[in-house]
Amino acid sequence: RSSDLHIIYAGNLAHTKEITMALWGGRFTQAADKRFKDFNDSLRFDYRLAEQDIEGSIGWSKALVSVGVLTAQEQHELEAALNQLLIEVRSNPQAILQDDAEDIHSWVESKLINKVGDLGKKLHTGRSRNDQVALDIKMWCKAQVLELQKSLRELQAKLVLTAENTQDAVMPGYTHLQRAQPITFAHWCMAYVEMLERDYSRLTDAYNRMNSCPLGSGALAGTAYAIDREQLAQDLDFAYATRNSLDSVSDRDHIIELLSSASLSMAHLSRFAEDMIIFNSGEADFVELSDRVTSGSSLMPQKKNPDACELIRGKAGRVIGSLIGMLTTVKGLPLAYNKDMQEDKEGIFDALDTWHDCLTMATFVLEDIKVNIERTREAALKGYSNATELADYLVAKGVPFRDSHHIVGETVVYAISVQKGLEDLTVEEFRRFSDVITDDVYHILSLQSCLDKRCAKGGVSPARVKEAILEAKVRLKI
Ligand code: ARG
C-alpha cells in the first residue's frame, strides 16, 4: 500500500494504531470512527456496480487523453489494468466484499493503484464520485431494463401459449367476486398479456429517458477539463450527454421511474397471483397448481398451499415500499449531491431483483398448471351469468332495456326460489314475467351463445380470442 493511504491514528481512543485512511484523507488528521465508517460505507451493497464503475473508468481514461492529462500510452496501460480487474470482478464479484474500502468507486481506484502504481492516481482527474456514481447506477439500470424486458416477454409468451390451450375452458368471469358473465380461461390469460405489454412499454420509455450520460459533470459545476462529453457519452453507449451538471449529479429520476414501473408491474403480478389462489382454492377448484410450486402443511396432511403465488402477492408490498422510500428520500433534498442519495441503491437493487424473481416464478407457475374444464364449465353455468343474454333477448323483441332489466331481475328471483338455472325454466314459467318469450330463448341462454355474441374487438367470443392469440404470437414473435 502506498504510504499516503495510511496515517498514524492517535485520536481520542486510548490506544494508538495504524489504520487505513480513505482516499480523501488529506484534509483529515483523524480516521473515521469505526462505528461511523460502518454506517457510512456502501461497499457491502454498491459492490454490484463494479463492472459499471470499471467500464465508466475506461471511458473516462479515454476522455483524459483528449485533453492531454494522459498520454495514449498511459491510457493504454490503465485500460489494460482495468480490463484485468473486470475479469477478476466477473469471476468472483463477492470477493470485493472482503475489502474495507468505503465504496465501489474507492475500491476500483485503490485496486487500480495496486496494479499500476502512481499512474492509477491520475485517473480521477476532473472526475468526482458524484458524476461517477450517477453514471454507474444509470448504466446498471439500463442493463437491468433489458433483462427485465426479456423476463416480461417470457411470461407473456407462457400466457399466450396457455391461452392457446385453454380456449375451450369456459369459466365464470367475475365482478365484485360475483359470477357476472361467462369468459374463457384463454381470455383471462390474454388480459395479463396486455398488462405486461404496458409494463414492457413503460420500461422502454424509462430507458429512453435514462439514456443520457452524466459523466463529465464533475462534483456539481461541471468538469474543468474541456472534454467532448458527447463523444464520452457515445463511448459509454449512451444516446447523448446530460445538459446540466447540477441536474446530472442530483437526478435519480431513472431510479424512481424504474421503481414505479416495478411497483405497477408487481401490482399486476399480485392480481395474477390472487386470481390463481382463488382458482386453486377448494371452493373454486378451477385449476390445480403443480407440486413443484406448492408446499405442504407441517400439521395438516391434506394441504397443498399456493406459496409461490402468495409470495408474489406478498412481495408486491416490499417493491412498492422501495418506491415510497425513494420518493421520500429525494423530496426534500437541496441541489446537488447529498449523502442521502446513497440510500437509492439497496431499494432499487432489491426491488428489481424481486420483480425479476416474481416474473420468473409466475412463468414457472403456468408451466404445468392444470385447468379443470368440467369444473369451470359447471361454475359458469351457475350464478345466472346468462341473465344479460335474456335481457338482450327481450330487447331484440322490442322491450326497452330498462324494462327488460327489471323483468329479468324478477325472473332470476323466481329461478333462485325454485333452485333452477334460467335455462331450466319452462316457457310457461318465463311467460309469467314476459309474454314475448318463446322457445327460441333456450339457444341464447347457452354458454356458447353467451360467448359467441361478444364478438366486437376485444370481446370473449372464441373467434376474437383466437385472433388475439394469433396477433400476440406474431407481435411477440412466439
Ligand atoms: N457511495 C456514494 C453513493 O452511493 C458515492 C458518492 C459519494 N460522493 C460523495 N460526495 N460522498 O452515493
Coordinates of C-alpha atoms and ligand atoms in Angstrom, one line a residue:
R1 CA 0.0 0.0 0.0
S2 CA 1.3 3.5 -0.7
S3 CA 2.1 5.5 2.3
D4 CA -0.4 8.3 1.8
L5 CA -3.2 5.9 2.3
H6 CA -2.1 5.5 5.9
I7 CA -1.9 7.7 8.9
I8 CA -0.8 7.1 12.4
Y9 CA -4.1 7.2 14.3
A10 CA -3.8 8.9 17.7
G11 CA -7.4 10.0 18.2
N12 CA -9.5 10.1 21.3
L13 CA -9.3 6.4 21.8
A14 CA -6.7 5.4 24.4
H15 CA -4.6 3.2 22.1
T16 CA -2.6 4.2 19.1
K17 CA -3.0 2.2 16.0
E18 CA -2.1 2.3 12.3
I19 CA -5.3 2.2 10.2
T20 CA -6.2 2.6 6.6
M21 CA -7.3 6.1 5.6
A22 CA -9.8 6.9 3.0
L23 CA -8.9 8.2 -0.5
W24 CA -9.9 11.7 0.6
G25 CA -7.8 11.6 3.7
G26 CA -5.6 14.6 3.1
R27 CA -7.8 17.1 4.9
F28 CA -8.2 14.8 7.8
T29 CA -6.0 14.2 10.8
Q30 CA -8.1 11.6 12.4
A31 CA -9.5 8.5 10.9
A32 CA -13.2 7.9 10.9
D33 CA -14.7 6.2 14.0
K34 CA -15.3 2.5 13.2
R35 CA -19.0 3.0 14.1
F36 CA -19.3 5.9 11.6
K37 CA -17.4 4.0 9.0
D38 CA -19.7 1.0 9.2
F39 CA -22.7 3.4 9.0
N40 CA -21.3 5.4 6.1
D41 CA -19.7 2.7 3.9
S42 CA -21.7 1.5 0.9
L43 CA -19.3 -1.2 -0.4
R44 CA -21.4 -4.0 1.0
F45 CA -24.2 -3.2 -1.4
D46 CA -22.7 -1.0 -4.1
Y47 CA -20.1 -3.7 -5.0
R48 CA -22.8 -4.7 -7.5
L49 CA -21.7 -1.6 -9.6
A50 CA -18.2 -2.9 -10.0
E51 CA -18.5 -3.6 -13.7
Q52 CA -20.1 -0.3 -14.5
D53 CA -17.5 1.6 -12.4
I54 CA -14.7 -0.1 -14.4
E55 CA -16.3 0.5 -17.8
G56 CA -17.0 4.1 -16.8
S57 CA -13.4 4.5 -15.8
I58 CA -12.2 3.2 -19.1
G59 CA -14.4 5.7 -20.8
W60 CA -13.1 8.5 -18.6
S61 CA -9.4 7.5 -19.2
K62 CA -10.0 8.0 -23.0
A63 CA -11.5 11.4 -22.3
L64 CA -8.4 12.3 -20.3
V65 CA -6.2 11.6 -23.3
S66 CA -8.2 14.0 -25.4
V67 CA -7.4 16.9 -23.0
G68 CA -3.8 15.9 -22.6
V69 CA -4.0 14.7 -19.0
L70 CA -2.9 11.2 -20.0
T71 CA -0.7 10.1 -22.9
A72 CA -2.1 7.4 -25.2
Q73 CA 0.5 5.0 -23.7
E74 CA -0.7 5.7 -20.2
Q75 CA -4.3 5.3 -21.2
H76 CA -3.4 2.0 -22.7
E77 CA -1.8 0.8 -19.5
L78 CA -4.8 1.9 -17.4
E79 CA -7.3 0.3 -19.8
A80 CA -5.4 -3.0 -19.7
A81 CA -5.3 -3.0 -15.9
L82 CA -9.0 -2.0 -15.7
N83 CA -9.8 -4.8 -18.1
Q84 CA -7.9 -7.2 -16.0
L85 CA -9.8 -6.0 -12.9
L86 CA -13.0 -6.5 -14.8
I87 CA -12.1 -10.2 -15.5
E88 CA -11.4 -10.7 -11.8
V89 CA -14.6 -9.0 -10.8
R90 CA -16.7 -11.1 -13.2
S91 CA -15.1 -14.3 -11.9
N92 CA -15.9 -13.5 -8.3
P93 CA -17.9 -10.4 -7.6
Q94 CA -18.3 -11.3 -3.9
A95 CA -14.6 -11.2 -3.3
I96 CA -14.9 -7.4 -3.3
L97 CA -16.8 -7.7 0.0
Q98 CA -13.6 -8.8 1.8
D99 CA -12.2 -5.3 1.3
D100 CA -12.8 -2.4 3.6
A101 CA -12.9 0.4 1.0
E102 CA -15.7 3.0 1.6
D103 CA -17.5 2.3 -1.6
I104 CA -17.1 0.7 -5.0
H105 CA -15.5 3.8 -6.5
S106 CA -12.8 3.9 -3.9
W107 CA -12.3 0.2 -4.3
V108 CA -11.8 0.3 -8.1
E109 CA -9.4 3.2 -7.7
S110 CA -7.3 1.5 -5.0
K111 CA -7.2 -1.8 -6.9
L112 CA -6.0 0.1 -10.0
I113 CA -3.3 1.9 -8.0
N114 CA -2.3 -1.6 -6.6
K115 CA -1.9 -2.8 -10.2
V116 CA -0.2 0.2 -12.0
G117 CA 1.1 2.3 -9.1
D118 CA 1.2 6.1 -9.4
L119 CA -0.3 6.2 -12.8
G120 CA -3.5 4.9 -11.3
K121 CA -3.8 8.1 -9.2
K122 CA -4.2 10.2 -12.4
L123 CA -7.5 8.6 -13.3
H124 CA -9.7 10.6 -11.0
T125 CA -8.5 13.9 -12.6
G126 CA -11.6 16.1 -13.4
R127 CA -14.0 13.4 -12.1
S128 CA -16.0 13.3 -8.9
R129 CA -17.6 10.3 -7.2
N130 CA -20.8 12.3 -7.7
D131 CA -20.8 12.1 -11.5
Q132 CA -19.2 8.7 -11.2
V133 CA -22.0 7.2 -9.1
A134 CA -24.7 8.9 -11.2
L135 CA -23.1 7.2 -14.2
D136 CA -22.7 3.8 -12.6
I137 CA -26.2 3.5 -11.4
K138 CA -27.6 4.6 -14.8
M139 CA -25.5 2.1 -16.6
W140 CA -26.7 -0.6 -14.2
C141 CA -30.3 0.5 -14.6
K142 CA -30.1 0.4 -18.4
A143 CA -28.7 -3.2 -18.3
Q144 CA -31.5 -4.2 -15.9
V145 CA -34.2 -2.8 -18.1
L146 CA -33.1 -5.1 -20.9
E147 CA -33.1 -8.1 -18.6
L148 CA -36.5 -7.3 -17.2
Q149 CA -37.9 -6.8 -20.6
K150 CA -36.7 -10.3 -21.5
S151 CA -38.4 -11.8 -18.5
L152 CA -41.6 -9.9 -19.2
R153 CA -41.6 -11.3 -22.7
E154 CA -41.1 -14.9 -21.4
L155 CA -44.1 -14.5 -19.1
Q156 CA -46.2 -13.1 -21.9
A157 CA -45.2 -16.0 -24.2
K158 CA -46.1 -18.5 -21.5
L159 CA -49.5 -16.8 -21.0
V160 CA -50.2 -16.8 -24.8
L161 CA -49.3 -20.5 -25.0
T162 CA -51.5 -21.2 -22.0
A163 CA -54.3 -19.3 -23.7
E164 CA -53.9 -21.3 -26.9
N165 CA -54.5 -24.5 -24.9
T166 CA -57.5 -23.2 -22.9
Q167 CA -59.7 -21.7 -25.5
D168 CA -62.4 -24.2 -24.7
A169 CA -62.2 -23.7 -20.9
V170 CA -65.4 -21.7 -20.3
M171 CA -65.4 -20.2 -16.8
P172 CA -67.3 -17.5 -14.9
G173 CA -66.0 -14.0 -15.2
Y174 CA -66.5 -12.0 -12.0
T175 CA -67.2 -8.5 -10.9
H176 CA -67.3 -7.9 -7.2
L177 CA -66.2 -11.5 -7.0
Q178 CA -69.8 -12.4 -8.1
R179 CA -70.3 -14.5 -11.1
A180 CA -71.0 -12.0 -13.9
Q181 CA -70.7 -13.3 -17.4
P182 CA -69.0 -16.4 -18.9
I183 CA -65.5 -16.0 -20.2
T184 CA -62.8 -18.4 -21.2
F185 CA -59.6 -19.2 -19.3
A186 CA -57.8 -18.1 -22.5
H187 CA -59.4 -14.7 -22.4
W188 CA -58.3 -14.3 -18.8
C189 CA -54.7 -15.2 -19.8
M190 CA -54.7 -12.7 -22.6
A191 CA -55.8 -9.9 -20.2
Y192 CA -52.5 -10.4 -18.3
V193 CA -50.6 -10.3 -21.6
E194 CA -52.0 -6.8 -22.1
M195 CA -50.9 -5.6 -18.6
L196 CA -47.4 -6.9 -19.2
E197 CA -47.3 -5.2 -22.5
R198 CA -47.8 -1.9 -20.8
D199 CA -45.2 -2.8 -18.3
Y200 CA -42.8 -3.5 -21.1
S201 CA -43.5 -0.2 -22.8
R202 CA -43.1 1.7 -19.6
L203 CA -39.6 0.2 -19.4
T204 CA -38.9 1.3 -22.9
D205 CA -40.0 4.9 -22.1
A206 CA -37.9 4.9 -18.9
Y207 CA -34.9 3.5 -20.8
N208 CA -35.1 6.3 -23.4
R209 CA -35.2 9.0 -20.7
M210 CA -32.3 7.5 -18.8
N211 CA -30.2 7.2 -21.8
S212 CA -28.1 10.4 -21.2
C213 CA -24.6 10.3 -19.8
P214 CA -23.8 12.3 -16.6
L215 CA -20.1 11.7 -16.6
G216 CA -18.1 14.9 -17.1
S217 CA -20.4 16.8 -14.7
G218 CA -17.7 16.8 -12.0
A219 CA -18.9 17.3 -8.4
L220 CA -21.7 19.6 -9.4
A221 CA -20.5 22.5 -11.6
G222 CA -19.0 20.6 -14.5
T223 CA -15.5 19.3 -15.1
A224 CA -12.7 21.8 -15.5
Y225 CA -11.3 19.8 -18.5
A226 CA -12.7 20.6 -21.9
I227 CA -13.6 17.1 -22.8
D228 CA -16.1 16.3 -25.5
R229 CA -18.9 14.9 -23.4
E230 CA -21.0 13.8 -26.4
Q231 CA -18.1 11.7 -27.5
L232 CA -17.7 10.3 -24.0
A233 CA -21.5 9.6 -23.9
Q234 CA -21.1 7.7 -27.2
D235 CA -18.1 5.7 -25.9
L236 CA -20.2 4.6 -22.9
D237 CA -23.1 3.6 -25.1
F238 CA -25.5 6.5 -24.2
A239 CA -27.6 8.3 -26.7
Y240 CA -26.4 11.7 -25.6
A241 CA -24.7 13.7 -22.8
T242 CA -26.8 15.3 -20.0
R243 CA -27.3 19.0 -20.4
N244 CA -26.9 20.4 -16.9
S245 CA -24.2 19.4 -14.5
L246 CA -26.2 20.3 -11.4
D247 CA -29.1 18.2 -12.5
S248 CA -26.8 15.4 -13.7
V249 CA -25.4 14.7 -10.2
S250 CA -28.7 15.2 -8.3
D251 CA -31.0 13.3 -10.7
R252 CA -32.4 10.0 -9.5
D253 CA -35.5 10.1 -11.7
H254 CA -34.4 6.9 -13.5
I255 CA -34.4 5.0 -10.3
I256 CA -37.8 6.3 -9.3
E257 CA -39.2 5.6 -12.7
L258 CA -37.9 2.0 -12.5
L259 CA -39.3 1.6 -9.0
S260 CA -42.6 2.9 -10.2
S261 CA -42.6 0.6 -13.2
A262 CA -41.7 -2.3 -10.9
S263 CA -44.4 -1.4 -8.5
L264 CA -47.1 -1.2 -11.1
S265 CA -46.0 -4.5 -12.7
M266 CA -45.8 -6.1 -9.3
A267 CA -49.4 -4.9 -8.7
H268 CA -50.3 -6.8 -12.0
L269 CA -48.4 -9.9 -10.8
S270 CA -50.1 -9.7 -7.5
R271 CA -53.5 -9.7 -9.1
F272 CA -52.5 -12.6 -11.3
A273 CA -51.3 -14.4 -8.1
E274 CA -54.6 -13.6 -6.3
D275 CA -56.7 -14.9 -9.2
M276 CA -54.6 -18.1 -9.2
I277 CA -55.0 -18.5 -5.4
I278 CA -58.8 -18.2 -5.8
F279 CA -58.9 -20.5 -8.8
N280 CA -56.8 -23.0 -6.9
S281 CA -59.0 -22.9 -3.8
G282 CA -61.1 -25.9 -2.8
E283 CA -64.2 -23.8 -3.3
A284 CA -63.4 -22.9 -6.9
D285 CA -61.2 -25.9 -7.9
F286 CA -60.7 -24.4 -11.4
V287 CA -57.0 -25.1 -11.6
E288 CA -54.5 -27.3 -9.9
L289 CA -51.1 -25.9 -9.3
S290 CA -48.3 -28.3 -9.7
D291 CA -46.5 -29.9 -6.7
R292 CA -43.4 -28.0 -7.9
V293 CA -44.8 -24.6 -6.9
T294 CA -46.8 -25.5 -3.8
S295 CA -46.0 -26.6 -0.3
G296 CA -47.5 -28.9 2.3
S297 CA -48.5 -28.1 5.8
S298 CA -46.5 -29.4 8.7
L299 CA -49.6 -30.3 10.5
M300 CA -52.5 -30.9 8.1
P301 CA -51.6 -33.7 5.7
Q302 CA -54.3 -32.9 3.1
K303 CA -53.0 -29.4 2.4
K304 CA -51.3 -28.1 -0.8
N305 CA -50.6 -24.4 -0.3
P306 CA -50.1 -22.0 -3.2
D307 CA -47.0 -20.5 -1.7
A308 CA -45.4 -19.3 -5.0
C309 CA -48.5 -17.2 -5.7
E310 CA -48.8 -15.9 -2.1
L311 CA -45.2 -14.8 -2.2
I312 CA -45.6 -13.0 -5.5
R313 CA -48.6 -11.2 -3.9
G314 CA -46.7 -10.5 -0.7
K315 CA -43.6 -9.2 -2.4
A316 CA -45.5 -6.6 -4.3
G317 CA -45.7 -4.8 -0.9
R318 CA -41.9 -4.5 -0.5
V319 CA -41.4 -3.3 -4.0
I320 CA -44.0 -0.6 -3.5
G321 CA -42.3 0.2 -0.2
S322 CA -39.0 0.9 -2.0
L323 CA -40.7 3.3 -4.4
I324 CA -42.2 5.2 -1.5
G325 CA -38.9 5.1 0.4
M326 CA -37.0 6.6 -2.5
L327 CA -39.6 9.3 -3.2
T328 CA -39.5 10.3 0.4
T329 CA -35.7 10.4 0.4
V330 CA -35.4 12.8 -2.5
K331 CA -38.4 15.0 -1.9
G332 CA -36.6 17.5 0.4
L333 CA -33.1 17.3 -0.9
P334 CA -31.4 20.6 -1.9
L335 CA -29.3 20.5 -5.1
A336 CA -26.9 18.9 -5.7
Y337 CA -25.5 15.7 -4.3
N338 CA -26.3 14.8 -0.7
K339 CA -25.3 11.6 1.0
D340 CA -29.0 10.7 1.4
M341 CA -28.8 9.7 -2.2
Q342 CA -26.7 6.7 -1.3
E343 CA -30.0 5.3 0.0
D344 CA -31.1 4.8 -3.6
K345 CA -29.2 1.6 -4.0
E346 CA -30.5 -1.1 -1.6
G347 CA -34.1 -0.2 -2.6
I348 CA -33.5 -0.4 -6.4
F349 CA -31.4 -3.5 -6.1
D350 CA -33.9 -5.3 -4.0
A351 CA -36.9 -4.1 -6.0
L352 CA -35.6 -5.1 -9.4
D353 CA -34.3 -8.4 -8.1
T354 CA -37.7 -9.1 -6.6
W355 CA -39.6 -8.1 -9.7
H356 CA -37.3 -10.3 -11.8
D357 CA -37.8 -13.3 -9.4
C358 CA -41.5 -12.8 -9.4
L359 CA -41.7 -12.7 -13.2
T360 CA -39.7 -15.9 -13.4
M361 CA -41.9 -17.5 -10.7
A362 CA -45.2 -16.5 -12.4
T363 CA -43.9 -18.1 -15.6
F364 CA -43.0 -21.2 -13.7
V365 CA -46.4 -21.4 -12.0
L366 CA -48.0 -21.5 -15.5
E367 CA -45.6 -24.2 -16.6
D368 CA -47.6 -27.2 -15.6
I369 CA -50.9 -25.8 -14.4
K370 CA -54.0 -28.0 -14.9
V371 CA -57.2 -26.3 -15.8
N372 CA -60.2 -28.4 -14.6
I373 CA -62.5 -27.7 -17.5
E374 CA -65.5 -29.6 -16.2
R375 CA -65.4 -27.6 -13.0
T376 CA -65.0 -24.2 -14.8
R377 CA -68.0 -25.0 -17.1
E378 CA -70.1 -26.1 -14.2
A379 CA -69.4 -22.9 -12.4
A380 CA -70.1 -20.8 -15.5
L381 CA -73.5 -22.5 -15.7
K382 CA -74.3 -21.4 -12.2
G383 CA -74.8 -18.0 -10.9
Y384 CA -77.2 -16.7 -13.6
S385 CA -74.3 -15.5 -15.7
N386 CA -76.6 -15.7 -18.7
A387 CA -79.0 -13.1 -17.3
T388 CA -77.7 -10.4 -19.5
E389 CA -78.4 -12.6 -22.5
L390 CA -82.1 -12.8 -21.5
A391 CA -82.3 -9.1 -21.1
D392 CA -80.8 -8.6 -24.6
Y393 CA -83.2 -11.2 -26.0
L394 CA -86.1 -9.1 -24.7
V395 CA -84.6 -6.0 -26.2
A396 CA -84.4 -7.8 -29.6
K397 CA -88.2 -8.5 -29.2
G398 CA -88.9 -4.8 -28.7
V399 CA -88.8 -4.4 -24.9
P400 CA -86.9 -1.3 -23.8
F401 CA -83.7 -2.2 -22.0
R402 CA -84.6 -0.7 -18.6
D403 CA -87.8 -2.7 -18.6
S404 CA -86.1 -5.9 -19.7
H405 CA -83.5 -5.5 -17.0
H406 CA -86.3 -5.3 -14.4
I407 CA -88.2 -8.3 -15.9
V408 CA -85.0 -10.4 -15.9
G409 CA -84.3 -9.4 -12.3
E410 CA -87.7 -10.8 -11.3
T411 CA -87.2 -13.9 -13.3
V412 CA -83.9 -14.5 -11.5
V413 CA -85.5 -14.1 -8.1
Y414 CA -88.1 -16.7 -9.2
A415 CA -85.5 -19.1 -10.6
I416 CA -83.5 -18.9 -7.3
S417 CA -86.6 -19.7 -5.4
V418 CA -87.2 -22.8 -7.4
Q419 CA -83.5 -23.6 -7.4
K420 CA -83.2 -23.7 -11.2
G421 CA -81.0 -22.1 -13.8
L422 CA -82.6 -19.7 -16.3
E423 CA -82.1 -22.3 -19.0
D424 CA -84.0 -24.8 -16.9
L425 CA -87.2 -22.8 -16.7
T426 CA -90.1 -23.8 -18.9
V427 CA -91.6 -21.4 -21.4
E428 CA -94.7 -21.2 -19.2
E429 CA -92.6 -20.1 -16.3
F430 CA -90.9 -17.5 -18.4
R431 CA -94.2 -16.2 -19.6
R432 CA -95.2 -15.2 -16.1
F433 CA -92.7 -12.4 -16.5
S434 CA -92.9 -11.6 -20.2
D435 CA -95.2 -12.9 -22.9
V436 CA -92.7 -12.2 -25.7
I437 CA -90.6 -15.1 -24.6
T438 CA -90.9 -18.2 -26.8
D439 CA -88.8 -21.4 -27.1
D440 CA -86.1 -19.7 -29.2
V441 CA -84.9 -18.4 -25.8
Y442 CA -83.0 -21.6 -24.9
H443 CA -80.5 -21.2 -27.6
I444 CA -79.5 -17.7 -26.5
L445 CA -79.1 -18.9 -22.9
S446 CA -76.5 -21.4 -23.8
L447 CA -72.9 -20.7 -22.7
Q448 CA -71.8 -21.0 -26.4
S449 CA -74.2 -18.3 -27.4
C450 CA -73.1 -16.0 -24.5
L451 CA -69.6 -16.3 -25.7
D452 CA -70.3 -16.0 -29.4
K453 CA -72.3 -12.9 -29.1
R454 CA -69.4 -10.9 -27.6
C455 CA -67.7 -10.6 -31.0
A456 CA -66.7 -7.0 -31.1
K457 CA -62.9 -6.3 -30.9
G458 CA -61.5 -7.3 -27.5
G459 CA -64.5 -9.5 -26.6
V460 CA -64.6 -13.0 -25.4
S461 CA -66.1 -14.7 -28.5
P462 CA -63.9 -17.7 -29.4
A463 CA -63.2 -16.3 -32.8
R464 CA -61.9 -13.0 -31.3
V465 CA -59.8 -14.7 -28.7
K466 CA -58.3 -16.9 -31.4
E467 CA -57.4 -13.8 -33.4
A468 CA -56.0 -12.1 -30.3
I469 CA -53.8 -15.1 -29.6
L470 CA -52.6 -15.2 -33.2
E471 CA -51.9 -11.5 -33.2
A472 CA -49.9 -11.7 -30.0
K473 CA -47.9 -14.6 -31.4
V474 CA -46.9 -12.6 -34.4
R475 CA -46.3 -9.4 -32.4
L476 CA -44.2 -11.1 -29.7
K477 CA -42.5 -13.5 -32.2
I478 CA -43.6 -16.6 -30.3
Ligands
ARG1 N1 -21.2 5.9 -2.1 C1 -21.7 7.2 -2.6 C2 -23.1 7.0 -3.1 O1 -23.5 5.9 -3.3 C3 -20.9 7.6 -3.7 C4 -20.8 9.1 -4.0 C5 -20.1 9.7 -2.9 N2 -20.0 11.1 -3.1 C6 -19.7 11.9 -2.1 N3 -19.6 13.2 -2.3 N4 -19.5 11.5 -0.9 O2 -23.9 7.9 -3.2

